[in-house]
Amino acid sequence: MHSRQKPSAPGHKRDLAAHGGALSMSHNDTRSFFNFSQLVLSAGHLKSPPVLKHSKITYFEVEILDVQSKKQICIVDKVPPSSTLLDVKHKFHKACPQWYPSRVGLQLERNGPYLKDSINIQSLAVSSIITLYFTDLGQQVGWTTFFLTEYTGPLLIYLLFYIRLSTIYDQVESRKNFRHPVVHLACFCHCLHYIRHLLETLFVHKFSGGHTPLKNMIKGCAFYWGFTSWIAYYINHPQYTPPSFGHRQISFAALAFLMCEAGNHFINVALAHQNHSGLKACFPSPTYNPFTWLFLLVSCPNYTYEIGSWISFTVMTQTLPVGIFAFLMVIQMSLWAQKKHKLYLKRFYPEVRRKAAMIPIIF
């Protein structure tokens, strides 16, 4: 029989050490796992990282065609939905530099109205491709430039006739004849009228359009400048005849002229501030100012006061050129008043339905 050998002391110690090391390692792992599990339980449920959602923005393509030939001029691509028609015009100008935005007219249909610059491009879209028709509006000028040019001319032209230049009147005859006081009063009233227009253009009126064709300014200047030359020539002529009824006629007409000028100014101020109440837009109502009470009768009292000024000036000077100019102004103002009255009826029907356009009962 073979006797069992006892392990030697050093080897036995090594085996015990190895076995003890293994036991200690497993014990440490157990403690680490237990600590980790406690940490997870105290932290709560683990949340998965948020998934990033990629939002898709739909861009539009605007195809611009010539209104006459229907040929494609260019395509404005990658137009955001929030863009306005003015943004499209600026991009169109980059593609075609010869047409700057103010002279570009865009229509949804060939015979349709020109679209406003403030229109949102998304409101025109039926699909991702929008087709617009282009019209060259020609050379454009701003409304402020338009009115400043139109009103500055009569102011300066009248003063040139008032000082009686030797190139216009005979200098010897001008020195002999005495100037009637109505000549000086007419110069004051005429200058006051156009100075008021100039100041209101700069500080009162707010123009929604932005630009108008240059040819319109030329026509307006030809009308106002031409009539001013004709009127000023007769009133400041050395042989001018004063009104038939003398100072009574002059005083009454001058007072009416000044009242109409004041009324015109107060009405223009009221119209300029009609949408500043912070509420829904409403038709201007009369205030404590008596000049605004004309709003009770007509929808365009500024035109009523304007023709009142020229009729008063006609009576005050008693000249044929002023009478013809006043008659043409009545026709023009009545046309403008009828057009505005129709717009007011659409926007403010309950408030405007019983009012006349410019003159009670007649217009």
Short mmCIF file of C-alpha atoms in Angstrom, two decimals:
data_model
loop_
_atom_site.label_atom_id
_atom_site.label_comp_id
_atom_site.label_asym_id
_atom_site.label_seq_id
_atom_site.Cartn_x
_atom_site.Cartn_y
_atom_site.Cartn_z
CA MET A 1 0.00 0.00 0.00
CA HIS A 2 1.08 3.36 -0.75
CA SER A 3 1.06 5.79 2.07
CA ARG A 4 -0.61 9.20 1.45
CA GLN A 5 1.89 12.00 1.24
CA LYS A 6 1.21 15.13 3.20
CA PRO A 7 1.85 18.28 1.42
CA SER A 8 4.79 20.13 2.48
CA ALA A 9 4.33 23.15 4.66
CA PRO A 10 5.37 25.83 2.11
CA GLY A 11 3.18 24.38 -0.63
CA HIS A 12 0.28 24.07 1.72
CA LYS A 13 0.58 27.70 2.65
CA ARG A 14 0.65 28.72 -1.00
CA ASP A 15 -2.58 26.79 -1.65
CA LEU A 16 -4.27 28.39 1.34
CA ALA A 17 -3.10 31.83 0.29
CA ALA A 18 -4.38 31.29 -3.23
CA HIS A 19 -7.69 30.00 -1.97
CA GLY A 20 -7.98 32.83 0.53
CA GLY A 21 -7.17 35.40 -2.19
CA ALA A 22 -9.87 34.00 -4.38
CA LEU A 23 -12.37 34.22 -1.55
CA SER A 24 -11.41 37.79 -0.77
CA MET A 25 -11.73 38.82 -4.42
CA SER A 26 -15.19 37.32 -4.71
CA HIS A 27 -16.21 39.07 -1.52
CA ASN A 28 -15.01 42.45 -2.83
CA ASP A 29 -16.89 41.96 -6.11
CA THR A 30 -20.06 41.22 -4.15
CA ARG A 31 -19.68 44.39 -2.12
CA SER A 32 -19.00 46.48 -5.26
CA PHE A 33 -22.07 45.11 -7.03
CA PHE A 34 -24.17 45.75 -3.93
CA ASN A 35 -22.97 49.37 -3.73
CA PHE A 36 -23.62 49.93 -7.44
CA SER A 37 -27.12 48.51 -7.17
CA GLN A 38 -27.88 50.78 -4.21
CA LEU A 39 -26.66 53.76 -6.23
CA VAL A 40 -28.92 52.85 -9.16
CA LEU A 41 -31.94 52.41 -6.92
CA SER A 42 -31.38 55.75 -5.21
CA ALA A 43 -30.89 57.54 -8.57
CA GLY A 44 -34.21 56.31 -9.94
CA HIS A 45 -34.94 55.07 -13.43
CA LEU A 46 -32.31 55.67 -16.02
CA LYS A 47 -33.56 57.95 -18.79
CA SER A 48 -32.61 57.38 -22.34
CA PRO A 49 -31.02 60.38 -24.08
CA PRO A 50 -33.54 62.55 -25.96
CA VAL A 51 -33.95 61.86 -29.63
CA LEU A 52 -33.29 64.95 -31.73
CA LYS A 53 -36.09 65.67 -34.13
CA HIS A 54 -35.07 67.28 -37.36
CA SER A 55 -37.74 69.86 -38.35
CA LYS A 56 -38.26 70.21 -42.07
CA ILE A 57 -38.81 73.73 -43.44
CA THR A 58 -40.68 73.87 -46.72
CA TYR A 59 -39.15 76.38 -49.12
CA PHE A 60 -40.96 77.85 -52.09
CA GLU A 61 -39.82 78.48 -55.63
CA VAL A 62 -41.12 81.64 -57.26
CA GLU A 63 -41.25 81.54 -61.03
CA ILE A 64 -41.35 85.02 -62.57
CA LEU A 65 -42.75 85.35 -66.10
CA ASP A 66 -42.97 88.34 -68.42
CA VAL A 67 -46.55 89.62 -68.45
CA GLN A 68 -46.55 90.16 -72.23
CA SER A 69 -44.66 87.19 -73.68
CA LYS A 70 -45.19 84.74 -70.78
CA LYS A 71 -41.50 83.84 -71.07
CA GLN A 72 -39.64 82.89 -67.93
CA ILE A 73 -37.35 85.65 -66.65
CA CYS A 74 -35.93 83.87 -63.63
CA ILE A 75 -36.70 81.51 -60.75
CA VAL A 76 -36.24 82.70 -57.19
CA ASP A 77 -35.56 79.56 -55.17
CA LYS A 78 -35.32 78.73 -51.46
CA VAL A 79 -37.88 81.33 -50.40
CA PRO A 80 -38.86 80.79 -46.72
CA PRO A 81 -42.60 80.73 -45.88
CA SER A 82 -42.21 83.82 -43.70
CA SER A 83 -40.90 85.95 -46.58
CA THR A 84 -42.88 88.86 -47.99
CA LEU A 85 -43.24 89.91 -51.59
CA LEU A 86 -40.68 92.66 -50.96
CA ASP A 87 -38.11 89.98 -50.04
CA VAL A 88 -38.84 88.26 -53.34
CA LYS A 89 -38.33 91.56 -55.18
CA HIS A 90 -34.94 92.02 -53.54
CA LYS A 91 -33.86 88.52 -54.61
CA PHE A 92 -35.21 89.21 -58.09
CA HIS A 93 -33.14 92.40 -58.17
CA LYS A 94 -29.99 90.38 -57.37
CA ALA A 95 -30.72 88.10 -60.31
CA CYS A 96 -31.70 90.98 -62.63
CA PRO A 97 -29.88 94.16 -61.42
CA GLN A 98 -31.51 96.38 -64.06
CA TRP A 99 -34.85 96.18 -62.20
CA TYR A 100 -34.69 97.51 -58.66
CA PRO A 101 -37.54 96.57 -56.28
CA SER A 102 -39.55 99.80 -56.50
CA ARG A 103 -40.07 99.48 -60.26
CA VAL A 104 -41.02 95.78 -60.16
CA GLY A 105 -44.75 95.08 -60.43
CA LEU A 106 -45.82 91.50 -59.66
CA GLN A 107 -49.25 90.04 -60.39
CA LEU A 108 -50.81 86.69 -59.59
CA GLU A 109 -52.75 86.86 -62.87
CA ARG A 110 -51.90 88.69 -66.06
CA ASN A 111 -54.82 91.11 -65.79
CA GLY A 112 -54.95 91.14 -61.99
CA PRO A 113 -53.95 93.94 -59.60
CA TYR A 114 -50.39 94.50 -58.50
CA LEU A 115 -49.59 92.69 -55.28
CA LYS A 116 -48.55 94.71 -52.24
CA ASP A 117 -45.03 94.38 -50.88
CA SER A 118 -46.34 93.40 -47.44
CA ILE A 119 -48.14 90.26 -48.64
CA ASN A 120 -46.80 87.04 -47.12
CA ILE A 121 -45.55 84.66 -49.80
CA GLN A 122 -47.17 81.67 -48.11
CA SER A 123 -50.62 83.20 -48.59
CA LEU A 124 -50.10 83.03 -52.38
CA ALA A 125 -48.94 79.41 -52.45
CA VAL A 126 -51.09 76.61 -53.82
CA SER A 127 -48.05 74.36 -54.23
CA SER A 128 -44.32 74.66 -53.67
CA ILE A 129 -43.99 76.57 -56.98
CA ILE A 130 -45.54 80.04 -57.21
CA THR A 131 -45.94 81.71 -60.59
CA LEU A 132 -45.97 85.52 -60.75
CA TYR A 133 -46.14 87.90 -63.71
CA PHE A 134 -43.66 90.76 -63.95
CA THR A 135 -44.30 94.29 -65.24
CA ASP A 136 -41.69 97.03 -65.41
CA LEU A 137 -43.34 100.02 -63.71
CA GLY A 138 -40.70 102.41 -65.00
CA GLN A 139 -38.73 105.03 -63.10
CA GLN A 140 -40.15 105.51 -59.60
CA VAL A 141 -40.03 108.31 -57.02
CA GLY A 142 -41.03 108.31 -53.36
CA TRP A 143 -44.31 109.94 -52.30
CA THR A 144 -42.49 112.43 -50.09
CA THR A 145 -40.32 113.54 -53.03
CA PHE A 146 -43.42 113.66 -55.22
CA PHE A 147 -45.35 116.08 -52.98
CA LEU A 148 -42.36 118.20 -51.98
CA THR A 149 -41.53 118.79 -55.64
CA GLU A 150 -45.15 119.39 -56.59
CA TYR A 151 -45.75 121.98 -53.83
CA THR A 152 -42.38 123.74 -53.76
CA GLY A 153 -42.76 124.86 -57.38
CA PRO A 154 -45.96 126.94 -56.91
CA LEU A 155 -44.52 128.57 -53.79
CA LEU A 156 -41.40 129.82 -55.59
CA ILE A 157 -43.11 130.61 -58.90
CA TYR A 158 -45.71 132.85 -57.26
CA LEU A 159 -43.01 134.79 -55.41
CA LEU A 160 -41.14 135.42 -58.68
CA PHE A 161 -44.25 137.06 -60.15
CA TYR A 162 -44.95 138.92 -56.91
CA ILE A 163 -41.61 140.77 -56.97
CA ARG A 164 -42.42 141.76 -60.59
CA LEU A 165 -39.26 140.82 -62.40
CA SER A 166 -38.31 143.04 -65.32
CA THR A 167 -38.27 140.00 -67.58
CA ILE A 168 -41.99 139.42 -66.84
CA TYR A 169 -43.56 142.90 -66.54
CA ASP A 170 -42.70 146.31 -67.89
CA GLN A 171 -40.59 147.92 -65.17
CA VAL A 172 -41.79 151.51 -65.86
CA GLU A 173 -45.46 150.49 -65.71
CA SER A 174 -44.84 148.49 -62.53
CA ARG A 175 -43.46 151.57 -60.75
CA LYS A 176 -46.32 153.85 -61.83
CA ASN A 177 -49.27 151.67 -60.76
CA PHE A 178 -50.11 151.38 -57.08
CA ARG A 179 -50.57 147.85 -55.70
CA HIS A 180 -53.96 147.20 -54.19
CA PRO A 181 -53.85 145.57 -50.70
CA VAL A 182 -55.55 142.46 -52.09
CA VAL A 183 -52.38 141.73 -54.11
CA HIS A 184 -50.33 141.46 -50.91
CA LEU A 185 -53.10 139.49 -49.18
CA ALA A 186 -53.32 137.06 -52.11
CA CYS A 187 -49.57 136.46 -51.96
CA PHE A 188 -49.80 135.75 -48.23
CA CYS A 189 -52.73 133.33 -48.63
CA HIS A 190 -51.17 131.51 -51.59
CA CYS A 191 -47.85 131.04 -49.79
CA LEU A 192 -49.64 129.95 -46.61
CA HIS A 193 -51.55 127.29 -48.53
CA TYR A 194 -48.45 125.65 -50.01
CA ILE A 195 -46.31 126.04 -46.89
CA ARG A 196 -49.03 124.14 -45.01
CA HIS A 197 -48.93 121.41 -47.65
CA LEU A 198 -45.14 121.15 -47.38
CA LEU A 199 -45.12 120.96 -43.58
CA GLU A 200 -47.89 118.36 -43.54
CA THR A 201 -45.99 116.28 -46.08
CA LEU A 202 -42.96 116.25 -43.80
CA PHE A 203 -44.59 115.91 -40.38
CA VAL A 204 -48.23 114.79 -40.66
CA HIS A 205 -48.97 112.55 -43.63
CA LYS A 206 -48.00 108.88 -43.62
CA PHE A 207 -47.72 107.37 -47.06
CA SER A 208 -48.59 103.66 -47.31
CA GLY A 209 -47.54 103.17 -50.91
CA GLY A 210 -43.91 104.04 -50.99
CA HIS A 211 -43.35 104.89 -54.67
CA THR A 212 -45.17 106.24 -57.69
CA PRO A 213 -44.14 106.46 -61.37
CA LEU A 214 -42.00 109.44 -62.32
CA LYS A 215 -44.46 110.34 -65.10
CA ASN A 216 -47.15 111.01 -62.48
CA MET A 217 -44.90 113.55 -60.77
CA ILE A 218 -44.19 115.23 -64.11
CA LYS A 219 -47.91 115.51 -64.87
CA GLY A 220 -48.67 116.84 -61.38
CA CYS A 221 -45.90 119.43 -61.57
CA ALA A 222 -47.01 120.54 -65.02
CA PHE A 223 -50.56 121.06 -63.74
CA TYR A 224 -49.73 122.92 -60.51
CA TRP A 225 -46.75 124.87 -61.82
CA GLY A 226 -48.52 125.88 -65.03
CA PHE A 227 -51.68 127.11 -63.31
CA THR A 228 -49.64 128.93 -60.66
CA SER A 229 -47.78 130.84 -63.38
CA TRP A 230 -51.07 131.82 -65.03
CA ILE A 231 -52.71 132.83 -61.73
CA ALA A 232 -49.69 134.76 -60.42
CA TYR A 233 -49.25 136.62 -63.72
CA TYR A 234 -52.79 138.05 -63.59
CA ILE A 235 -52.95 138.88 -59.87
CA ASN A 236 -49.53 140.60 -59.80
CA HIS A 237 -49.97 142.40 -63.13
CA PRO A 238 -49.62 146.21 -62.91
CA GLN A 239 -53.08 146.59 -64.51
CA TYR A 240 -54.82 144.16 -62.17
CA THR A 241 -58.37 145.24 -61.25
CA PRO A 242 -59.45 144.69 -57.62
CA PRO A 243 -62.72 142.91 -56.74
CA SER A 244 -66.01 144.65 -57.55
CA PHE A 245 -67.38 144.81 -53.99
CA GLY A 246 -64.18 146.14 -52.48
CA HIS A 247 -62.97 145.47 -48.96
CA ARG A 248 -66.15 143.70 -47.82
CA GLN A 249 -65.76 141.03 -50.50
CA ILE A 250 -62.03 140.70 -49.81
CA SER A 251 -62.43 140.47 -46.02
CA PHE A 252 -65.22 137.89 -46.16
CA ALA A 253 -63.34 135.70 -48.67
CA ALA A 254 -60.04 135.98 -46.76
CA LEU A 255 -61.72 134.92 -43.51
CA ALA A 256 -63.35 131.94 -45.25
CA PHE A 257 -59.99 131.02 -46.79
CA LEU A 258 -58.22 131.01 -43.42
CA MET A 259 -61.00 128.93 -41.82
CA CYS A 260 -60.79 126.35 -44.62
CA GLU A 261 -57.01 126.17 -44.27
CA ALA A 262 -57.30 125.60 -40.52
CA GLY A 263 -60.01 122.99 -41.02
CA ASN A 264 -57.96 121.17 -43.63
CA HIS A 265 -55.01 120.98 -41.26
CA PHE A 266 -57.01 119.66 -38.30
CA ILE A 267 -58.71 117.04 -40.49
CA ASN A 268 -55.36 115.82 -41.83
CA VAL A 269 -54.04 115.51 -38.28
CA ALA A 270 -57.14 113.53 -37.26
CA LEU A 271 -56.76 111.19 -40.25
CA ALA A 272 -53.07 110.65 -39.47
CA HIS A 273 -53.88 109.56 -35.92
CA GLN A 274 -57.02 107.52 -36.58
CA ASN A 275 -55.21 104.16 -36.07
CA HIS A 276 -53.13 105.11 -33.03
CA SER A 277 -55.68 104.21 -30.38
CA GLY A 278 -54.33 100.67 -30.00
CA LEU A 279 -57.77 99.22 -30.76
CA LYS A 280 -59.42 98.12 -33.95
CA ALA A 281 -59.25 100.69 -36.75
CA CYS A 282 -62.30 102.93 -36.76
CA PHE A 283 -63.47 105.93 -38.71
CA PRO A 284 -62.38 109.28 -37.17
CA SER A 285 -65.05 110.83 -35.00
CA PRO A 286 -65.55 114.54 -34.26
CA THR A 287 -63.80 115.94 -31.20
CA TYR A 288 -64.16 119.14 -29.19
CA ASN A 289 -62.44 120.92 -32.11
CA PRO A 290 -65.23 122.54 -34.20
CA PHE A 291 -63.27 122.03 -37.41
CA THR A 292 -63.65 118.25 -37.04
CA TRP A 293 -67.45 118.41 -36.78
CA LEU A 294 -67.61 118.13 -40.56
CA PHE A 295 -66.99 114.40 -40.05
CA LEU A 296 -70.68 114.21 -39.07
CA LEU A 297 -71.74 115.11 -42.60
CA VAL A 298 -69.08 113.91 -45.03
CA SER A 299 -66.48 111.13 -45.14
CA CYS A 300 -63.75 113.24 -46.82
CA PRO A 301 -63.87 116.66 -45.12
CA ASN A 302 -60.26 117.39 -46.07
CA TYR A 303 -61.35 117.62 -49.71
CA THR A 304 -64.31 119.81 -48.68
CA TYR A 305 -61.97 122.27 -46.98
CA GLU A 306 -59.54 122.15 -49.93
CA ILE A 307 -62.11 123.23 -52.49
CA GLY A 308 -63.44 125.76 -49.97
CA SER A 309 -60.00 127.36 -49.89
CA TRP A 310 -59.82 127.71 -53.67
CA ILE A 311 -63.38 129.01 -54.01
CA SER A 312 -62.62 131.60 -51.32
CA PHE A 313 -59.40 132.55 -53.10
CA THR A 314 -61.39 132.98 -56.32
CA VAL A 315 -63.87 135.32 -54.65
CA MET A 316 -61.06 137.24 -52.94
CA THR A 317 -59.03 137.88 -56.11
CA GLN A 318 -61.89 137.80 -58.66
CA THR A 319 -59.73 136.49 -61.50
CA LEU A 320 -60.64 134.06 -64.28
CA PRO A 321 -57.52 131.81 -64.00
CA VAL A 322 -58.23 131.15 -60.30
CA GLY A 323 -61.86 130.35 -61.10
CA ILE A 324 -60.89 127.82 -63.78
CA PHE A 325 -58.35 126.24 -61.44
CA ALA A 326 -60.94 126.02 -58.63
CA PHE A 327 -63.43 124.40 -61.02
CA LEU A 328 -60.91 121.75 -62.07
CA MET A 329 -60.02 121.13 -58.42
CA VAL A 330 -63.70 120.55 -57.59
CA ILE A 331 -63.88 117.89 -60.32
CA GLN A 332 -60.65 116.20 -59.26
CA MET A 333 -61.47 116.29 -55.54
CA SER A 334 -64.94 114.87 -56.13
CA LEU A 335 -63.46 111.92 -58.03
CA TRP A 336 -60.94 111.24 -55.26
CA ALA A 337 -63.66 111.61 -52.62
CA GLN A 338 -65.97 109.12 -54.36
CA LYS A 339 -63.14 106.60 -54.59
CA LYS A 340 -62.26 106.97 -50.90
CA HIS A 341 -65.91 106.91 -49.89
CA LYS A 342 -66.32 103.46 -51.48
CA LEU A 343 -63.30 102.18 -49.53
CA TYR A 344 -64.69 103.65 -46.32
CA LEU A 345 -68.04 101.93 -46.95
CA LYS A 346 -66.28 98.57 -47.10
CA ARG A 347 -64.25 99.14 -43.93
CA PHE A 348 -66.53 101.32 -41.80
CA TYR A 349 -70.00 100.70 -43.21
CA PRO A 350 -72.14 101.44 -40.12
CA GLU A 351 -70.33 104.73 -39.46
CA VAL A 352 -70.13 106.02 -43.05
CA ARG A 353 -73.35 104.77 -44.67
CA ARG A 354 -75.31 107.98 -44.02
CA LYS A 355 -72.53 110.39 -44.92
CA ALA A 356 -71.88 112.09 -48.25
CA ALA A 357 -68.48 111.81 -49.90
CA MET A 358 -67.38 115.46 -50.05
CA ILE A 359 -70.31 117.91 -50.13
CA PRO A 360 -73.51 117.11 -48.19
CA ILE A 361 -76.43 116.02 -50.40
CA ILE A 362 -74.64 116.91 -53.68
CA PHE A 363 -71.70 114.46 -53.65
#
